Every structure is written in structure tokens, then in C-alpha cells.
Amino acid sequence: MTRPIPMVDLKAQHAALGPEIDEVIAAVLESTRFVLGPNVEAFEREAAEYLGVVHAIGCASGTDALMLALAAAGVGPGDEVITTAFTFFGTAEAICLVGATPVFVDIDPRTFNLDVALVEAAVTPRTAAIIPVHLFGQPADIAGVCALCERHGLLLVEDCAQSFGAGLDGTKAGAFGDFGCFSFFPSKNLGGCGDGGMVTTRSDAMARRLRALRNHGSHVTYRHERIGYNSRLDELQAAILRVKLRHIDRYNAERRRVASRYDALLQGLPLQTPFEARAGTHVYHQYTILSDMRDALAASLRNEHIACAIHYPTPLHHQEAFADLVGVGPLPVSKSVSQQCLSLPMYPELPDHDIERIVEVIKSSACDTRPRP
Ligand SMILES: *Cc1c(COP(=O)(O)O)cnc(C)c1O
């Protein structure tokens, strides 16, 4: 059997870090300080410095990061929050968890990010916030969203779950909006060995509120100023993330190497390779192609023990959980992209010869099913 190629190879990443990871894990076990300790404080400081933000507040997941940001800003029942229909479910779930209503807008067919030209029409007197997602690691049209938020007095919450280290004109994703929300789920560009998340903000008042909200509404043990959540980053995750944060620029550069190798080898085939907007640094959380024979392509890859994934098969306005939402338009771009998208293996350690093998399979599959003149 040929050697399988996974979507993500965390074994390779951890092997390369070697004893560094083992040592910090052992130190946390030795300390018996497991929740909100010195590693969380240090990681928050180091992440804030790396991202160029004033405050970073660790929490339990990326979904919680979004929920905590909305809750801190007072977004709740009766409010509408505009976001993209083409993203991971958690983006919109967080809106519902604070009692607000998601309003889905269609995407740009090239970047798969929120189509800002369509957002204005979705703004109503109830709109409280916009959540653009920097999907697959590519910065959303942040200038357009910022202008809209200013014009209408709306909160800007960036979903940076897939874009740690992505940037635009010298500013990192998570430093543009009122809040930046990150996930450290193991497969993200910066991932822990379990769940984790973080909110960034430049507001001292919001940072203070977030620190209470993530910890049962409390700043001082057994004094509770408000109803909060149990959503904390643990010391083991923070210690591991501190090690990986030191390598994030190299990881992202290697992801860009993999992407440009794919780009070069896939040229001329009847499929659409990822579009990179000229402005901004794409950090390729995913390398996602479009093909009108996506399912045949996926079957050929799997047949050769090469993993692939569909991000995402169902746009959010077609999810059962949102069946009750009224007045959602047809959102044709989200729908057609969801039918054609296919993500290929993408991780910093993916060797060139594996990329070549993946492309060979795609080439023979493409030639099988579509004879070209
Ligand atoms: C992963 C992800 C989330 C949720 O993060 P979790 O840590 O899994 O809760 C939210 N939005 C996007 C775009 C994501 O990719």
C-alpha cells in the first residue's frame, strides 16, 4: 500500500519540536497549577506582542472567543449580527449563543470572504455588529468592512480562527476590529493539544470585562459582579502554545511554500486554484480548489490514500439549525462554492514529493473524467 498522506500531520510538528514540548508539559504537571496560571499570563502577553494588539485574553475555544466578545459588548436578544454564509458553523453559533440573530451575506467568488458590496443592504436598525471571517487564512476585505462599521456605528468582530499571523499593510488579523477572536483547536495554524481560544481588543474596559466573563463574572475569588461563563485557557495548552508561537512565522511561510508548489503544478488543469488578493498575507490554513467534478476528484484522491476535505459542504443558511431564520436570500455564490470546493492536504511539513504525488492523482483523475480537446 502506498503511504497515506493526511490533511494535517501533527506528529511531524511535534516530533520536530521534540523535547521542548515534553519539558513544558512536565513543568506544568510538576507545578499542579492547571487553570489560569503563569503560562496563560505569559502566552497572553506574547501573543498580544506578536499580533500588535493591546490586550489578549485566553479562553476555552474559538467559538467561546466570539461569544465572549459579543457578550462583553452587550450584543444580545433583539440584535442582528451580519456574517458570511460560508464559514465554519461556530461563527454563527456564537451569535445565537448570546441570543442575537445571524444575518447571512454572500461571498466573493474569488476569495470566498464576505462580499462587502452586499453587506450594506443587509444593515437594518437592529444591526449591532459585523463578523467578517478571514477564511482559509486570507484577510477579508477589512477596509470595506471598517468603513461600513464606521458609517453605521457597528461593532467589528474579526473571526481569526483560521488566520493566526495573516496580515494586511503591516497590521495583523485581529488588530483591525473592536475584537479579534482566535481558535487554538489542534488543526489551526497555531494549535494546541486540545481546545483553546483567545480574544484580542484595544479597549481596557472590554479587556477587563472579558477577564471577568470568562471566569464566572469574577475578578476576585468568590465575588461575582455579573453572570459569566466557565471559559478559561488551561496551563498545559498555554505552555504548548508558547512553544509553537515562537515558530509561527516559519510554519506560515512553509504553508505558503506548499501553496505556491500546488499553484505551479496545477496550472492549466480544468480547476480553480486559490485566488490571492494582492493586498495582504494569506497564511493558507486551507488550500481549497474549485472543480465541477469535485466528488470524482475526492474519490480518486481517497482511492490513493490521500486525504482531502470539503470546507464546507453546506452553507450556513441551509443548515438545519438555522431553518427558522426568515428572509435569507438565495446566496448563490456560497451555494455553488460549497458544491465545488475541495481542500487538499496542507501543513508546514508537507514535502514537495508528496505535493507532486497529490497533483499526479488530480491530473490523471481530471483527464479520465474530462477529455480535453
Ligand atoms: C475553528 C473555527 C471556529 C471555532 O473554533 P473552536 O475553537 O473550534 O470553537 C470559528 N470560526 C472559524 C472560521 C473556525 O475555523
XYZ file of C-alpha atoms and ligand atoms in Angstrom:
388
model
C 0.000 0.000 0.000
C 1.244 3.495 -0.775
C 1.945 5.684 2.223
C -1.150 7.666 3.225
C -0.983 11.478 3.090
C -3.105 13.113 5.833
C -4.820 16.554 5.724
C -2.676 17.694 8.667
C 0.358 15.950 10.194
C 0.684 16.994 13.817
C 3.013 14.069 14.529
C 5.610 15.663 12.252
C 5.212 19.028 14.003
C 5.524 17.574 17.488
C 8.478 15.369 16.514
C 10.311 18.437 15.221
C 9.689 20.315 18.477
C 10.888 17.216 20.354
C 11.863 17.576 23.984
C 10.802 21.257 24.104
C 7.128 20.254 24.316
C 7.781 17.387 26.748
C 9.658 19.722 29.081
C 6.929 22.370 29.314
C 4.271 19.697 29.849
C 6.335 18.134 32.637
C 6.812 21.555 34.238
C 3.050 22.220 34.295
C 2.376 18.790 35.814
C 5.051 19.460 38.417
C 3.546 22.887 39.258
C -0.015 21.465 39.620
C -1.241 24.886 38.501
C -3.654 23.942 35.703
C -6.115 26.767 35.074
C -5.301 30.483 34.543
C -1.727 30.473 35.782
C 1.632 31.927 34.758
C 1.712 30.236 31.333
C -1.652 31.729 30.384
C -0.478 35.181 31.504
C 2.777 34.839 29.585
C 1.071 33.482 26.480
C -1.433 36.358 26.516
C 1.451 38.823 26.708
C 3.491 37.120 23.991
C 0.511 36.680 21.644
C -0.528 40.327 22.126
C 3.002 41.464 21.311
C 3.202 39.227 18.220
C -0.180 40.428 16.923
C 0.412 44.090 17.792
C -2.679 44.343 19.983
C -3.088 45.904 23.426
C -4.882 43.039 25.178
C -5.201 39.295 24.594
C -7.496 37.232 26.808
C -7.276 33.437 26.665
C -10.463 31.366 26.762
C -11.691 27.830 26.155
C -12.300 27.829 22.367
C -12.703 29.930 19.251
C -16.473 29.674 19.484
C -16.302 30.962 23.057
C -13.972 33.775 21.957
C -16.682 35.016 19.567
C -19.414 34.545 22.162
C -17.426 36.330 24.888
C -16.621 39.267 22.582
C -20.286 39.719 21.663
C -21.370 39.330 25.289
C -18.750 41.830 26.505
C -20.035 44.396 24.006
C -23.618 43.815 25.166
C -24.868 42.199 21.958
C -27.904 40.067 22.764
C -31.591 39.377 22.112
C -33.137 41.690 19.509
C -29.771 42.409 17.885
C -28.732 41.268 14.430
C -25.175 40.322 13.550
C -24.108 40.199 9.905
C -21.731 37.447 8.863
C -20.821 35.201 5.953
C -22.859 32.137 4.982
C -19.650 30.321 4.006
C -17.741 29.605 7.201
C -17.478 27.066 9.989
C -20.727 26.714 11.963
C -19.136 28.119 15.151
C -19.077 31.665 13.721
C -22.864 31.851 13.610
C -23.436 29.580 16.596
C -21.702 32.148 18.815
C -24.157 34.825 17.629
C -27.079 32.615 18.662
C -25.465 31.694 21.985
C -25.707 35.332 23.123
C -29.328 35.470 21.956
C -28.732 37.586 18.842
C -29.765 36.702 15.280
C -27.301 35.917 12.494
C -27.884 37.631 9.144
C -26.094 35.779 6.352
C -24.499 37.545 3.406
C -22.979 36.001 0.280
C -19.276 35.758 -0.524
C -16.795 36.990 -3.098
C -16.392 34.142 -5.645
C -12.611 34.523 -5.747
C -11.573 34.929 -2.088
C -14.615 33.155 -0.534
C -14.683 36.012 2.005
C -17.675 38.230 2.845
C -18.733 40.254 -0.219
C -18.666 43.733 1.285
C -20.693 45.170 -1.593
C -23.642 43.088 -0.354
C -23.306 43.928 3.337
C -24.769 47.446 3.173
C -28.137 46.109 2.006
C -28.238 43.738 4.996
C -27.848 46.535 7.565
C -31.053 47.324 9.486
C -31.786 49.439 12.588
C -31.277 46.234 14.613
C -27.794 45.502 13.277
C -25.264 45.557 16.125
C -22.134 44.017 14.652
C -20.394 42.553 11.612
C -18.260 39.419 11.849
C -16.010 39.013 8.818
C -14.083 35.718 8.720
C -10.536 35.631 7.344
C -11.424 32.365 5.647
C -8.754 29.754 4.911
C -6.123 32.227 6.182
C -6.761 35.080 3.723
C -7.592 38.513 5.184
C -11.157 39.599 4.426
C -11.816 42.971 2.743
C -11.215 44.677 6.044
C -11.028 48.256 4.706
C -14.512 47.865 3.245
C -15.923 46.385 6.454
C -14.237 49.051 8.629
C -15.750 51.831 6.520
C -19.215 50.268 6.815
C -18.889 49.796 10.571
C -17.875 53.421 10.990
C -20.655 54.724 8.771
C -23.337 52.763 10.640
C -21.778 52.742 14.116
C -21.407 48.967 14.172
C -19.119 46.751 16.166
C -16.410 44.932 14.186
C -15.580 41.428 15.430
C -12.949 39.597 13.375
C -13.151 35.799 13.219
C -9.419 34.985 13.114
C -9.792 31.263 13.856
C -8.064 30.361 10.585
C -5.715 33.309 10.262
C -3.169 33.495 13.072
C -0.324 35.564 11.614
C -2.165 36.728 8.483
C -1.852 40.431 7.867
C -2.600 43.416 5.719
C -0.420 46.520 5.244
C 1.670 45.740 8.314
C -1.319 45.082 10.604
C -2.121 41.565 11.738
C -5.569 39.975 11.592
C -7.156 40.533 14.990
C -5.788 44.070 15.312
C -8.292 45.785 12.979
C -11.599 45.349 14.742
C -13.054 46.059 18.155
C -12.321 42.389 18.867
C -10.255 39.636 17.243
C -11.308 36.059 18.005
C -8.876 33.165 17.708
C -9.121 29.380 17.986
C -6.275 27.094 19.033
C -8.060 23.895 18.012
C -5.230 21.424 17.208
C -5.530 21.675 13.408
C -5.448 25.508 13.204
C -2.299 27.344 12.065
C -1.425 27.863 15.734
C -2.919 24.874 17.505
C -2.676 23.391 20.987
C -3.177 19.800 22.109
C -6.821 20.319 22.979
C -9.325 23.170 22.761
C -8.364 26.784 23.310
C -9.197 30.294 22.177
C -8.394 33.971 22.661
C -9.975 37.412 22.279
C -7.942 40.500 21.419
C -9.030 44.087 21.980
C -7.543 47.552 22.301
C -10.111 48.617 24.901
C -9.002 48.454 28.554
C -12.634 48.351 29.691
C -13.535 45.487 27.340
C -10.422 43.538 28.339
C -11.370 43.837 31.993
C -14.917 42.730 31.250
C -13.689 39.765 29.174
C -11.429 38.611 32.008
C -14.435 38.523 34.310
C -16.806 36.976 31.757
C -14.515 34.014 31.055
C -14.277 33.283 34.784
C -17.852 33.238 36.177
C -18.151 37.032 36.084
C -15.480 37.311 38.731
C -12.273 39.307 39.201
C -11.809 38.361 42.848
C -12.364 34.780 44.041
C -15.943 34.222 45.232
C -17.023 37.767 44.319
C -19.209 37.749 41.221
C -20.101 41.066 39.568
C -22.142 39.553 36.777
C -23.245 36.237 35.281
C -20.364 34.919 33.217
C -19.098 31.668 31.780
C -16.576 28.995 32.600
C -14.332 29.547 29.575
C -10.678 29.537 30.502
C -7.476 28.594 28.737
C -5.609 25.943 30.673
C -1.938 25.988 31.580
C -0.995 22.930 29.532
C -2.427 24.459 26.360
C -0.851 27.848 27.095
C 2.558 26.261 27.730
C 2.379 24.306 24.450
C 1.112 27.357 22.547
C 4.018 29.441 23.877
C 6.446 26.948 22.322
C 4.596 26.896 18.986
C 4.138 30.685 18.866
C 7.914 31.017 18.547
C 7.710 29.080 15.259
C 4.511 30.512 13.776
C 6.192 32.695 11.145
C 8.140 29.695 9.862
C 5.015 27.495 9.883
C 3.091 30.087 7.881
C 5.992 30.571 5.440
C 6.087 26.795 4.875
C 2.320 26.796 4.242
C 2.918 29.460 1.596
C 5.659 27.283 0.073
C 3.209 24.369 -0.166
C 0.568 26.636 -1.743
C 2.902 28.021 -4.370
C 4.080 24.500 -5.247
C 0.445 23.408 -5.692
C -0.248 26.580 -7.743
C 2.625 25.861 -10.116
C 1.846 22.177 -10.590
C -1.924 22.599 -11.001
C -1.631 25.264 -13.690
C -3.550 24.550 -16.866
C -5.893 21.992 -15.324
C -9.673 22.491 -15.508
C -9.982 23.702 -11.922
C -9.676 26.969 -9.987
C -6.676 27.326 -7.672
C -6.929 29.728 -4.703
C -7.004 33.420 -5.551
C -4.649 35.596 -3.554
C -5.731 39.199 -3.199
C -2.748 41.429 -3.952
C -3.006 43.148 -0.588
C -2.389 41.062 2.495
C -0.582 37.915 3.541
C -2.544 34.705 3.051
C -1.419 32.072 5.588
C -3.156 29.117 3.907
C -4.963 27.467 6.756
C -6.506 25.567 3.852
C -5.575 25.187 0.202
C -9.012 24.959 -1.392
C -9.626 24.448 -5.099
C -12.873 24.582 -7.076
C -13.802 21.877 -9.551
C -17.117 20.997 -11.179
C -16.174 17.338 -10.801
C -15.211 17.719 -7.168
C -16.704 14.429 -5.974
C -14.874 12.360 -8.607
C -11.640 14.140 -7.714
C -12.137 13.451 -3.998
C -12.835 9.774 -4.728
C -9.646 9.452 -6.814
C -7.546 11.005 -4.035
C -9.049 8.812 -1.334
C -8.516 5.791 -3.538
C -4.794 6.616 -3.452
C -4.880 7.093 0.346
C -4.606 10.866 0.031
C -6.837 12.769 2.431
C -8.969 15.691 1.268
C -11.860 17.603 2.819
C -14.852 19.694 1.882
C -14.821 23.076 3.596
C -17.816 23.485 3.683
C -20.430 21.185 2.162
C -23.440 23.180 3.397
C -23.648 26.976 3.514
C -24.965 28.106 6.883
C -28.328 29.374 5.604
C -29.060 25.782 4.525
C -28.150 24.254 7.895
C -30.993 22.590 9.753
C -30.127 24.606 12.869
C -30.989 27.822 11.000
C -34.181 26.555 9.364
C -36.211 29.092 11.372
C -34.347 32.151 10.093
C -36.616 34.210 7.880
C -35.795 36.396 4.918
C -32.472 34.813 3.970
C -31.742 35.346 0.291
C -30.620 32.520 -2.006
C -26.879 33.402 -1.620
C -25.909 31.693 -4.905
C -22.130 32.067 -4.608
C -21.974 30.338 -1.217
C -24.102 27.562 -2.626
C -22.077 26.974 -5.784
C -18.731 27.181 -3.949
C -19.972 24.634 -1.392
C -20.701 22.267 -4.295
C -17.298 22.671 -5.955
C -14.768 23.205 -3.164
C -12.119 20.688 -2.228
C -9.334 21.247 0.303
C -6.059 19.428 -0.318
C -3.557 18.294 2.334
C -1.941 21.405 3.821
C 0.614 21.576 6.617
C 4.057 23.139 7.020
C 5.895 19.786 6.908
C 4.248 18.565 3.655
C 7.217 17.575 1.448
C 7.491 18.540 -2.224
C 7.420 14.910 -3.376
C 4.046 14.384 -1.644
C 2.668 17.521 -3.320
C 3.828 16.087 -6.648
C 2.112 12.761 -5.904
C -1.139 14.542 -4.981
C -1.072 16.574 -8.196
C -0.357 13.470 -10.298
C -3.534 11.864 -8.947
C -5.525 15.045 -9.644
C -4.112 15.187 -13.173
C -4.997 11.609 -14.047
C -8.448 11.995 -12.499
C -9.051 15.225 -14.421
C -8.005 13.567 -17.682
C -10.137 10.481 -17.025
C -13.359 12.337 -16.467
C -12.965 15.242 -18.813
C -11.268 14.608 -22.165
C -9.833 17.901 -23.278
C -9.531 18.917 -26.931
C -12.466 26.640 14.092
C -13.314 27.810 13.813
C -14.155 28.386 14.789
C -14.409 27.752 16.121
O -13.271 27.490 16.866
P -13.343 26.340 18.008
O -12.063 26.540 18.742
O -13.407 25.044 17.301
O -14.539 26.606 18.840
C -14.856 29.523 14.461
N -14.752 30.088 13.246
C -13.969 29.565 12.282
C -13.892 30.254 10.967
C -13.235 28.400 12.529
O -12.480 27.884 11.554
